[in-house]
């Protein structure tokens, strides 16, 4: 069983010419089914979330303005997507997909969301294609419902998890770890509980060395009973927003290292997809599919 949250609205088309690669949300489930990494019954269409779970993390004024489509033009520009009812519904369902995922992970060890990892969403505003912070909402949900005592967020997307860091500042129940490109967006970084900023063109060897030095120690110190993994594939050398120098193989080794550790220590893990902006869509799909293939092999 590989529980995967996916809803047809995830591939909701943006206006013609938008630079965000929505096509990956359509192609990835197809690829996973085609090759047999996932079977149809692994997939679940998330419903709309209970707003109380969202308001446990996000400010009411911001959420109200989002739902009523009354965010001002400046706030919408920061998000980077034209605001529409479908876009808001998409984000709400993604959030519920991650909440559903934590229950699945508690039961089966692992769960995926074919979207999410919207780590640039702050408590009171959206930023950089992120409206609501799915893993932050699900982490707070776990704590509030006493389903976990200590949550670790492992954010390996190439961009810093600035929204997640802001949301959990001063919160001892959730430990935020972000490993990201030093010179990459966001240019003004927030303070996570642990930040590792990597120089441009970091190679597989350098990347994996740092990760292997850091993550087991962190698990040992923090003793999380739940892990969120943000498995963005924008660490690839081919990524047009990434600036790091990792290969497809290196990216897969990263996933193997993280998921093997969760598996070995029997810590439930929920994975949200995060970024991936290689110009060749085949590379994006291959890199994201690798995360699922690794999981399939382990669980
Ligand atoms: Zn990213």
PDB file of C-alpha atoms and ligand atoms in Angstrom:
ATOM      1  CA  UNK A   1       0.000   0.000   0.000  1.00  0.00           C
ATOM      2  CA  UNK A   2       1.396   3.371  -1.076  1.00  0.00           C
ATOM      3  CA  UNK A   3      -1.232   5.942  -0.009  1.00  0.00           C
ATOM      4  CA  UNK A   4      -1.223   8.866  -2.441  1.00  0.00           C
ATOM      5  CA  UNK A   5      -3.423  11.960  -2.274  1.00  0.00           C
ATOM      6  CA  UNK A   6      -4.414  13.224  -5.690  1.00  0.00           C
ATOM      7  CA  UNK A   7      -7.389  15.174  -7.013  1.00  0.00           C
ATOM      8  CA  UNK A   8      -8.093  16.115 -10.655  1.00  0.00           C
ATOM      9  CA  UNK A   9      -8.139  19.778  -9.613  1.00  0.00           C
ATOM     10  CA  UNK A  10      -4.377  19.506  -8.834  1.00  0.00           C
ATOM     11  CA  UNK A  11      -3.773  19.918 -12.560  1.00  0.00           C
ATOM     12  CA  UNK A  12      -6.144  22.867 -12.778  1.00  0.00           C
ATOM     13  CA  UNK A  13      -4.958  24.768 -15.818  1.00  0.00           C
ATOM     14  CA  UNK A  14      -3.547  28.219 -15.291  1.00  0.00           C
ATOM     15  CA  UNK A  15      -4.104  30.928 -17.890  1.00  0.00           C
ATOM     16  CA  UNK A  16      -2.311  30.384 -21.182  1.00  0.00           C
ATOM     17  CA  UNK A  17       1.392  31.115 -21.033  1.00  0.00           C
ATOM     18  CA  UNK A  18       1.828  30.888 -17.241  1.00  0.00           C
ATOM     19  CA  UNK A  19       5.354  29.736 -16.507  1.00  0.00           C
ATOM     20  CA  UNK A  20       4.407  27.303 -13.727  1.00  0.00           C
ATOM     21  CA  UNK A  21       4.646  23.671 -14.932  1.00  0.00           C
ATOM     22  CA  UNK A  22       1.146  22.398 -14.038  1.00  0.00           C
ATOM     23  CA  UNK A  23       1.528  19.499 -16.462  1.00  0.00           C
ATOM     24  CA  UNK A  24       3.598  17.541 -13.917  1.00  0.00           C
ATOM     25  CA  UNK A  25       0.524  17.088 -11.717  1.00  0.00           C
ATOM     26  CA  UNK A  26      -1.168  15.293 -14.594  1.00  0.00           C
ATOM     27  CA  UNK A  27       1.805  13.272 -15.839  1.00  0.00           C
ATOM     28  CA  UNK A  28       3.177  11.957 -12.542  1.00  0.00           C
ATOM     29  CA  UNK A  29       0.128   9.873 -11.500  1.00  0.00           C
ATOM     30  CA  UNK A  30      -0.067   8.537 -15.073  1.00  0.00           C
ATOM     31  CA  UNK A  31       3.589   7.516 -14.983  1.00  0.00           C
ATOM     32  CA  UNK A  32       3.281   5.830 -11.552  1.00  0.00           C
ATOM     33  CA  UNK A  33       0.259   3.822 -12.731  1.00  0.00           C
ATOM     34  CA  UNK A  34       1.777   3.014 -16.114  1.00  0.00           C
ATOM     35  CA  UNK A  35       4.935   1.504 -14.625  1.00  0.00           C
ATOM     36  CA  UNK A  36       3.159  -0.208 -11.719  1.00  0.00           C
ATOM     37  CA  UNK A  37       4.829   1.780  -8.944  1.00  0.00           C
ATOM     38  CA  UNK A  38       1.295   2.622  -7.798  1.00  0.00           C
ATOM     39  CA  UNK A  39      -2.042   0.915  -8.365  1.00  0.00           C
ATOM     40  CA  UNK A  40      -5.408   2.692  -8.735  1.00  0.00           C
ATOM     41  CA  UNK A  41      -6.490   1.843  -5.172  1.00  0.00           C
ATOM     42  CA  UNK A  42      -3.430   3.672  -3.759  1.00  0.00           C
ATOM     43  CA  UNK A  43      -4.989   6.961  -4.867  1.00  0.00           C
ATOM     44  CA  UNK A  44      -7.392   9.016  -2.787  1.00  0.00           C
ATOM     45  CA  UNK A  45      -9.224  12.216  -3.760  1.00  0.00           C
ATOM     46  CA  UNK A  46      -9.044  14.581  -0.784  1.00  0.00           C
ATOM     47  CA  UNK A  47     -12.255  16.332   0.269  1.00  0.00           C
ATOM     48  CA  UNK A  48     -12.411  19.927   1.479  1.00  0.00           C
ATOM     49  CA  UNK A  49     -10.676  20.501   4.841  1.00  0.00           C
ATOM     50  CA  UNK A  50     -12.185  21.526   8.133  1.00  0.00           C
ATOM     51  CA  UNK A  51     -11.386  25.244   8.290  1.00  0.00           C
ATOM     52  CA  UNK A  52     -10.495  24.956  12.001  1.00  0.00           C
ATOM     53  CA  UNK A  53      -7.379  22.992  10.992  1.00  0.00           C
ATOM     54  CA  UNK A  54      -6.290  25.766   8.658  1.00  0.00           C
ATOM     55  CA  UNK A  55      -7.030  28.503  11.168  1.00  0.00           C
ATOM     56  CA  UNK A  56      -4.814  26.720  13.711  1.00  0.00           C
ATOM     57  CA  UNK A  57      -1.887  27.934  11.564  1.00  0.00           C
ATOM     58  CA  UNK A  58      -3.088  30.772   9.319  1.00  0.00           C
ATOM     59  CA  UNK A  59      -4.551  34.157  10.291  1.00  0.00           C
ATOM     60  CA  UNK A  60      -8.311  34.432   9.945  1.00  0.00           C
ATOM     61  CA  UNK A  61      -8.174  37.716   8.018  1.00  0.00           C
ATOM     62  CA  UNK A  62      -5.833  36.232   5.418  1.00  0.00           C
ATOM     63  CA  UNK A  63      -7.890  33.034   5.054  1.00  0.00           C
ATOM     64  CA  UNK A  64     -11.145  35.033   4.769  1.00  0.00           C
ATOM     65  CA  UNK A  65      -9.665  37.237   2.042  1.00  0.00           C
ATOM     66  CA  UNK A  66      -8.392  34.159   0.227  1.00  0.00           C
ATOM     67  CA  UNK A  67     -11.773  32.406   0.354  1.00  0.00           C
ATOM     68  CA  UNK A  68     -13.701  35.496  -0.703  1.00  0.00           C
ATOM     69  CA  UNK A  69     -11.098  36.305  -3.403  1.00  0.00           C
ATOM     70  CA  UNK A  70     -10.634  39.772  -1.938  1.00  0.00           C
ATOM     71  CA  UNK A  71      -6.848  39.728  -1.348  1.00  0.00           C
ATOM     72  CA  UNK A  72      -5.402  42.997  -2.582  1.00  0.00           C
ATOM     73  CA  UNK A  73      -3.468  43.124  -5.848  1.00  0.00           C
ATOM     74  CA  UNK A  74      -0.097  43.386  -4.116  1.00  0.00           C
ATOM     75  CA  UNK A  75      -0.742  40.239  -2.047  1.00  0.00           C
ATOM     76  CA  UNK A  76      -1.852  38.373  -5.170  1.00  0.00           C
ATOM     77  CA  UNK A  77       1.289  39.477  -7.023  1.00  0.00           C
ATOM     78  CA  UNK A  78       3.442  38.008  -4.237  1.00  0.00           C
ATOM     79  CA  UNK A  79       1.671  34.665  -4.699  1.00  0.00           C
ATOM     80  CA  UNK A  80       2.416  34.716  -8.435  1.00  0.00           C
ATOM     81  CA  UNK A  81      -0.764  32.918  -9.512  1.00  0.00           C
ATOM     82  CA  UNK A  82      -3.889  34.754 -10.661  1.00  0.00           C
ATOM     83  CA  UNK A  83      -6.387  34.245  -7.836  1.00  0.00           C
ATOM     84  CA  UNK A  84      -9.508  32.256  -8.686  1.00  0.00           C
ATOM     85  CA  UNK A  85     -12.072  30.092  -6.904  1.00  0.00           C
ATOM     86  CA  UNK A  86     -10.558  26.988  -8.550  1.00  0.00           C
ATOM     87  CA  UNK A  87      -7.068  27.886  -7.395  1.00  0.00           C
ATOM     88  CA  UNK A  88      -8.265  28.316  -3.804  1.00  0.00           C
ATOM     89  CA  UNK A  89     -10.199  25.036  -3.968  1.00  0.00           C
ATOM     90  CA  UNK A  90      -7.086  23.341  -5.351  1.00  0.00           C
ATOM     91  CA  UNK A  91      -5.001  24.605  -2.423  1.00  0.00           C
ATOM     92  CA  UNK A  92      -7.652  23.565   0.125  1.00  0.00           C
ATOM     93  CA  UNK A  93      -7.820  20.044  -1.292  1.00  0.00           C
ATOM     94  CA  UNK A  94      -4.020  19.794  -1.324  1.00  0.00           C
ATOM     95  CA  UNK A  95      -4.007  20.757   2.347  1.00  0.00           C
ATOM     96  CA  UNK A  96      -6.583  18.072   3.114  1.00  0.00           C
ATOM     97  CA  UNK A  97      -4.490  15.605   1.100  1.00  0.00           C
ATOM     98  CA  UNK A  98      -1.619  16.166   3.522  1.00  0.00           C
ATOM     99  CA  UNK A  99      -3.900  15.890   6.578  1.00  0.00           C
ATOM    100  CA  UNK A 100      -5.304  12.636   5.141  1.00  0.00           C
ATOM    101  CA  UNK A 101      -1.703  11.603   4.537  1.00  0.00           C
ATOM    102  CA  UNK A 102      -0.719  11.837   8.195  1.00  0.00           C
ATOM    103  CA  UNK A 103      -3.406   9.311   9.148  1.00  0.00           C
ATOM    104  CA  UNK A 104      -2.262   7.038   6.329  1.00  0.00           C
ATOM    105  CA  UNK A 105       1.376   7.388   7.377  1.00  0.00           C
ATOM    106  CA  UNK A 106       0.483   6.556  10.981  1.00  0.00           C
ATOM    107  CA  UNK A 107      -1.174   3.398   9.690  1.00  0.00           C
ATOM    108  CA  UNK A 108       1.083   2.368   6.791  1.00  0.00           C
ATOM    109  CA  UNK A 109       4.381   4.103   7.612  1.00  0.00           C
ATOM    110  CA  UNK A 110       4.360   6.438   4.622  1.00  0.00           C
ATOM    111  CA  UNK A 111       2.021   8.606   2.565  1.00  0.00           C
ATOM    112  CA  UNK A 112       2.383  10.948  -0.395  1.00  0.00           C
ATOM    113  CA  UNK A 113       0.714  14.008  -1.789  1.00  0.00           C
ATOM    114  CA  UNK A 114       1.113  14.618  -5.548  1.00  0.00           C
ATOM    115  CA  UNK A 115       1.387  18.348  -4.796  1.00  0.00           C
ATOM    116  CA  UNK A 116       1.955  20.394  -1.672  1.00  0.00           C
ATOM    117  CA  UNK A 117       5.182  21.332  -0.016  1.00  0.00           C
ATOM    118  CA  UNK A 118       3.832  24.886  -0.122  1.00  0.00           C
ATOM    119  CA  UNK A 119       6.503  26.046   2.298  1.00  0.00           C
ATOM    120  CA  UNK A 120       6.577  29.711   1.237  1.00  0.00           C
ATOM    121  CA  UNK A 121       3.105  30.319   2.720  1.00  0.00           C
ATOM    122  CA  UNK A 122       3.416  32.366   5.943  1.00  0.00           C
ATOM    123  CA  UNK A 123       0.839  32.484   8.729  1.00  0.00           C
ATOM    124  CA  UNK A 124      -0.648  35.697   7.312  1.00  0.00           C
ATOM    125  CA  UNK A 125       0.263  35.733   3.611  1.00  0.00           C
ATOM    126  CA  UNK A 126       1.033  33.690   0.546  1.00  0.00           C
ATOM    127  CA  UNK A 127       4.219  33.853  -1.451  1.00  0.00           C
ATOM    128  CA  UNK A 128       5.876  32.232  -4.477  1.00  0.00           C
ATOM    129  CA  UNK A 129       3.046  29.962  -5.687  1.00  0.00           C
ATOM    130  CA  UNK A 130       2.137  28.978  -2.091  1.00  0.00           C
ATOM    131  CA  UNK A 131      -1.207  30.011  -0.557  1.00  0.00           C
ATOM    132  CA  UNK A 132      -1.584  27.695   2.442  1.00  0.00           C
ATOM    133  CA  UNK A 133       1.264  25.772   4.095  1.00  0.00           C
ATOM    134  CA  UNK A 134       0.092  22.144   3.822  1.00  0.00           C
ATOM    135  CA  UNK A 135       2.776  20.471   5.937  1.00  0.00           C
ATOM    136  CA  UNK A 136       2.666  23.173   8.619  1.00  0.00           C
ATOM    137  CA  UNK A 137      -1.121  22.767   8.873  1.00  0.00           C
ATOM    138  CA  UNK A 138      -0.789  18.972   9.076  1.00  0.00           C
ATOM    139  CA  UNK A 139       2.030  19.226  11.652  1.00  0.00           C
ATOM    140  CA  UNK A 140      -0.077  21.467  13.890  1.00  0.00           C
ATOM    141  CA  UNK A 141      -3.019  19.093  13.351  1.00  0.00           C
ATOM    142  CA  UNK A 142      -0.914  16.172  14.633  1.00  0.00           C
ATOM    143  CA  UNK A 143       0.136  18.098  17.731  1.00  0.00           C
ATOM    144  CA  UNK A 144      -3.336  19.509  18.487  1.00  0.00           C
ATOM    145  CA  UNK A 145      -4.936  16.072  18.164  1.00  0.00           C
ATOM    146  CA  UNK A 146      -2.195  14.444  20.246  1.00  0.00           C
ATOM    147  CA  UNK A 147      -1.272  12.160  17.356  1.00  0.00           C
ATOM    148  CA  UNK A 148       2.392  13.146  17.720  1.00  0.00           C
ATOM    149  CA  UNK A 149       4.527  14.703  20.422  1.00  0.00           C
ATOM    150  CA  UNK A 150       7.444  15.888  18.329  1.00  0.00           C
ATOM    151  CA  UNK A 151       7.350  16.600  14.634  1.00  0.00           C
ATOM    152  CA  UNK A 152      10.379  17.048  12.394  1.00  0.00           C
ATOM    153  CA  UNK A 153      10.019  18.809   9.055  1.00  0.00           C
ATOM    154  CA  UNK A 154      12.794  17.807   6.639  1.00  0.00           C
ATOM    155  CA  UNK A 155      12.636  20.374   3.860  1.00  0.00           C
ATOM    156  CA  UNK A 156      15.049  19.466   1.061  1.00  0.00           C
ATOM    157  CA  UNK A 157      13.467  21.597  -1.636  1.00  0.00           C
ATOM    158  CA  UNK A 158      16.184  23.889  -3.020  1.00  0.00           C
ATOM    159  CA  UNK A 159      14.356  26.955  -1.710  1.00  0.00           C
ATOM    160  CA  UNK A 160      14.337  27.740   1.990  1.00  0.00           C
ATOM    161  CA  UNK A 161      11.134  26.860   3.871  1.00  0.00           C
ATOM    162  CA  UNK A 162      10.697  30.472   4.949  1.00  0.00           C
ATOM    163  CA  UNK A 163       6.942  30.285   5.639  1.00  0.00           C
ATOM    164  CA  UNK A 164       7.325  27.085   7.660  1.00  0.00           C
ATOM    165  CA  UNK A 165      10.166  28.650   9.676  1.00  0.00           C
ATOM    166  CA  UNK A 166       8.049  31.717  10.467  1.00  0.00           C
ATOM    167  CA  UNK A 167       4.995  29.645  11.441  1.00  0.00           C
ATOM    168  CA  UNK A 168       6.926  27.509  13.935  1.00  0.00           C
ATOM    169  CA  UNK A 169       9.225  30.154  15.413  1.00  0.00           C
ATOM    170  CA  UNK A 170       9.324  29.549  19.171  1.00  0.00           C
ATOM    171  CA  UNK A 171       7.290  26.327  18.867  1.00  0.00           C
ATOM    172  CA  UNK A 172       9.018  23.419  20.603  1.00  0.00           C
ATOM    173  CA  UNK A 173       6.669  20.748  19.265  1.00  0.00           C
ATOM    174  CA  UNK A 174       7.776  21.157  15.660  1.00  0.00           C
ATOM    175  CA  UNK A 175      11.434  21.220  14.603  1.00  0.00           C
ATOM    176  CA  UNK A 176      12.082  22.831  11.218  1.00  0.00           C
ATOM    177  CA  UNK A 177      15.099  21.737   9.165  1.00  0.00           C
ATOM    178  CA  UNK A 178      15.731  23.325   5.783  1.00  0.00           C
ATOM    179  CA  UNK A 179      18.643  22.543   3.461  1.00  0.00           C
ATOM    180  CA  UNK A 180      18.636  24.898   0.502  1.00  0.00           C
ATOM    181  CA  UNK A 181      20.577  26.973  -1.993  1.00  0.00           C
ATOM    182  CA  UNK A 182      22.368  29.872  -0.332  1.00  0.00           C
ATOM    183  CA  UNK A 183      22.003  32.362  -3.189  1.00  0.00           C
ATOM    184  CA  UNK A 184      18.517  31.226  -4.166  1.00  0.00           C
ATOM    185  CA  UNK A 185      15.059  32.610  -3.421  1.00  0.00           C
ATOM    186  CA  UNK A 186      13.987  33.628  -0.750  1.00  0.00           C
ATOM    187  CA  UNK A 187      16.708  36.259  -0.658  1.00  0.00           C
ATOM    188  CA  UNK A 188      15.807  37.318   2.859  1.00  0.00           C
ATOM    189  CA  UNK A 189      15.718  33.990   4.684  1.00  0.00           C
ATOM    190  CA  UNK A 190      13.850  33.256   7.893  1.00  0.00           C
ATOM    191  CA  UNK A 191      15.393  31.359  10.777  1.00  0.00           C
ATOM    192  CA  UNK A 192      14.495  27.644  10.815  1.00  0.00           C
ATOM    193  CA  UNK A 193      15.512  25.551  13.831  1.00  0.00           C
ATOM    194  CA  UNK A 194      18.296  24.288  11.562  1.00  0.00           C
ATOM    195  CA  UNK A 195      19.290  25.880   8.270  1.00  0.00           C
ATOM    196  CA  UNK A 196      21.978  24.586   5.958  1.00  0.00           C
ATOM    197  CA  UNK A 197      22.700  26.912   3.044  1.00  0.00           C
ATOM    198  CA  UNK A 198      24.577  25.254   0.178  1.00  0.00           C
ATOM    199  CA  UNK A 199      26.736  27.128  -2.324  1.00  0.00           C
ATOM    200  CA  UNK A 200      25.876  27.252  -6.036  1.00  0.00           C
ATOM    201  CA  UNK A 201      26.787  24.144  -8.059  1.00  0.00           C
ATOM    202  CA  UNK A 202      26.947  21.841  -5.010  1.00  0.00           C
ATOM    203  CA  UNK A 203      27.639  18.325  -6.376  1.00  0.00           C
ATOM    204  CA  UNK A 204      25.972  15.003  -5.455  1.00  0.00           C
ATOM    205  CA  UNK A 205      28.948  14.029  -3.289  1.00  0.00           C
ATOM    206  CA  UNK A 206      28.948  17.305  -1.364  1.00  0.00           C
ATOM    207  CA  UNK A 207      25.161  17.332  -1.010  1.00  0.00           C
ATOM    208  CA  UNK A 208      24.911  13.748   0.221  1.00  0.00           C
ATOM    209  CA  UNK A 209      27.868  14.159   2.552  1.00  0.00           C
ATOM    210  CA  UNK A 210      26.177  17.066   4.355  1.00  0.00           C
ATOM    211  CA  UNK A 211      22.840  15.246   4.525  1.00  0.00           C
ATOM    212  CA  UNK A 212      24.418  12.044   5.895  1.00  0.00           C
ATOM    213  CA  UNK A 213      26.329  14.059   8.491  1.00  0.00           C
ATOM    214  CA  UNK A 214      23.224  15.948   9.590  1.00  0.00           C
ATOM    215  CA  UNK A 215      20.008  13.966   9.457  1.00  0.00           C
ATOM    216  CA  UNK A 216      20.816  10.912  11.637  1.00  0.00           C
ATOM    217  CA  UNK A 217      22.193  13.224  14.327  1.00  0.00           C
ATOM    218  CA  UNK A 218      19.089  15.369  14.150  1.00  0.00           C
ATOM    219  CA  UNK A 219      16.796  12.342  14.464  1.00  0.00           C
ATOM    220  CA  UNK A 220      18.810  11.176  17.440  1.00  0.00           C
ATOM    221  CA  UNK A 221      18.684  14.561  19.177  1.00  0.00           C
ATOM    222  CA  UNK A 222      15.070  15.500  18.442  1.00  0.00           C
ATOM    223  CA  UNK A 223      13.534  12.013  18.596  1.00  0.00           C
ATOM    224  CA  UNK A 224      10.583  12.900  16.354  1.00  0.00           C
ATOM    225  CA  UNK A 225       7.594  10.588  16.290  1.00  0.00           C
ATOM    226  CA  UNK A 226       6.446  11.983  12.946  1.00  0.00           C
ATOM    227  CA  UNK A 227       8.371  13.326   9.943  1.00  0.00           C
ATOM    228  CA  UNK A 228       7.315  15.508   7.050  1.00  0.00           C
ATOM    229  CA  UNK A 229       9.551  15.230   4.003  1.00  0.00           C
ATOM    230  CA  UNK A 230       9.463  17.969   1.397  1.00  0.00           C
ATOM    231  CA  UNK A 231      11.070  16.202  -1.543  1.00  0.00           C
ATOM    232  CA  UNK A 232      11.436  19.004  -4.089  1.00  0.00           C
ATOM    233  CA  UNK A 233      13.487  17.999  -7.107  1.00  0.00           C
ATOM    234  CA  UNK A 234      14.702  21.511  -7.877  1.00  0.00           C
ATOM    235  CA  UNK A 235      18.161  20.508  -6.542  1.00  0.00           C
ATOM    236  CA  UNK A 236      18.913  19.114 -10.018  1.00  0.00           C
ATOM    237  CA  UNK A 237      21.644  20.779 -12.078  1.00  0.00           C
ATOM    238  CA  UNK A 238      19.120  20.942 -14.929  1.00  0.00           C
ATOM    239  CA  UNK A 239      16.624  22.954 -12.870  1.00  0.00           C
ATOM    240  CA  UNK A 240      16.111  26.448 -14.203  1.00  0.00           C
ATOM    241  CA  UNK A 241      15.524  27.898 -10.716  1.00  0.00           C
ATOM    242  CA  UNK A 242      17.813  25.607  -8.720  1.00  0.00           C
ATOM    243  CA  UNK A 243      21.483  26.666  -9.027  1.00  0.00           C
ATOM    244  CA  UNK A 244      22.736  23.436  -7.377  1.00  0.00           C
ATOM    245  CA  UNK A 245      24.555  20.727  -9.316  1.00  0.00           C
ATOM    246  CA  UNK A 246      22.859  17.447  -8.378  1.00  0.00           C
ATOM    247  CA  UNK A 247      22.169  14.629 -10.834  1.00  0.00           C
ATOM    248  CA  UNK A 248      19.029  12.495 -11.145  1.00  0.00           C
ATOM    249  CA  UNK A 249      20.915   9.700  -9.396  1.00  0.00           C
ATOM    250  CA  UNK A 250      22.060  11.980  -6.596  1.00  0.00           C
ATOM    251  CA  UNK A 251      18.491  13.190  -6.080  1.00  0.00           C
ATOM    252  CA  UNK A 252      17.302   9.573  -5.886  1.00  0.00           C
ATOM    253  CA  UNK A 253      20.070   8.739  -3.393  1.00  0.00           C
ATOM    254  CA  UNK A 254      18.855  11.668  -1.287  1.00  0.00           C
ATOM    255  CA  UNK A 255      15.325  10.202  -1.240  1.00  0.00           C
ATOM    256  CA  UNK A 256      16.717   6.749  -0.461  1.00  0.00           C
ATOM    257  CA  UNK A 257      18.713   8.100   2.449  1.00  0.00           C
ATOM    258  CA  UNK A 258      15.814  10.025   3.997  1.00  0.00           C
ATOM    259  CA  UNK A 259      13.158   7.350   3.514  1.00  0.00           C
ATOM    260  CA  UNK A 260      15.437   4.450   4.571  1.00  0.00           C
ATOM    261  CA  UNK A 261      16.184   6.278   7.789  1.00  0.00           C
ATOM    262  CA  UNK A 262      12.464   6.850   8.496  1.00  0.00           C
ATOM    263  CA  UNK A 263      11.783   3.209   7.645  1.00  0.00           C
ATOM    264  CA  UNK A 264      14.632   1.864   9.789  1.00  0.00           C
ATOM    265  CA  UNK A 265      13.646   3.992  12.788  1.00  0.00           C
ATOM    266  CA  UNK A 266       9.939   3.231  12.197  1.00  0.00           C
ATOM    267  CA  UNK A 267       8.971   6.892  12.146  1.00  0.00           C
ATOM    268  CA  UNK A 268       5.883   7.623  10.022  1.00  0.00           C
ATOM    269  CA  UNK A 269       6.621   9.991   7.136  1.00  0.00           C
ATOM    270  CA  UNK A 270       4.406  12.121   4.930  1.00  0.00           C
ATOM    271  CA  UNK A 271       5.952  13.356   1.657  1.00  0.00           C
ATOM    272  CA  UNK A 272       4.782  16.415  -0.224  1.00  0.00           C
ATOM    273  CA  UNK A 273       6.135  17.027  -3.680  1.00  0.00           C
ATOM    274  CA  UNK A 274       7.547  20.545  -3.757  1.00  0.00           C
ATOM    275  CA  UNK A 275       9.361  22.192  -6.641  1.00  0.00           C
ATOM    276  CA  UNK A 276      10.838  20.896  -9.879  1.00  0.00           C
ATOM    277  CA  UNK A 277      11.443  23.245 -12.799  1.00  0.00           C
ATOM    278  CA  UNK A 278      13.743  21.492 -15.237  1.00  0.00           C
ATOM    279  CA  UNK A 279      12.936  22.657 -18.783  1.00  0.00           C
ATOM    280  CA  UNK A 280      12.556  19.021 -19.887  1.00  0.00           C
ATOM    281  CA  UNK A 281       9.331  17.703 -18.310  1.00  0.00           C
ATOM    282  CA  UNK A 282      10.621  14.108 -18.643  1.00  0.00           C
ATOM    283  CA  UNK A 283      13.389  14.886 -16.143  1.00  0.00           C
ATOM    284  CA  UNK A 284      10.945  16.430 -13.667  1.00  0.00           C
ATOM    285  CA  UNK A 285       8.658  13.381 -13.846  1.00  0.00           C
ATOM    286  CA  UNK A 286      11.569  10.961 -13.596  1.00  0.00           C
ATOM    287  CA  UNK A 287      12.942  12.715 -10.502  1.00  0.00           C
ATOM    288  CA  UNK A 288       9.564  12.873  -8.727  1.00  0.00           C
ATOM    289  CA  UNK A 289       8.724   9.276  -9.740  1.00  0.00           C
ATOM    290  CA  UNK A 290      12.030   8.183  -8.174  1.00  0.00           C
ATOM    291  CA  UNK A 291      10.793   9.281  -4.737  1.00  0.00           C
ATOM    292  CA  UNK A 292       7.790   6.942  -5.118  1.00  0.00           C
ATOM    293  CA  UNK A 293       9.928   4.125  -6.555  1.00  0.00           C
ATOM    294  CA  UNK A 294      12.263   4.335  -3.548  1.00  0.00           C
ATOM    295  CA  UNK A 295       9.261   4.175  -1.197  1.00  0.00           C
ATOM    296  CA  UNK A 296       7.756   1.251  -3.089  1.00  0.00           C
ATOM    297  CA  UNK A 297      11.008  -0.655  -2.614  1.00  0.00           C
ATOM    298  CA  UNK A 298      11.100   0.025   1.118  1.00  0.00           C
ATOM    299  CA  UNK A 299       7.488  -0.212   2.277  1.00  0.00           C
TER     300      UNK A 299
HETATM  301 ZN1  LIG B   1      11.570  25.009  -4.583  1.00  0.00          ZN
END
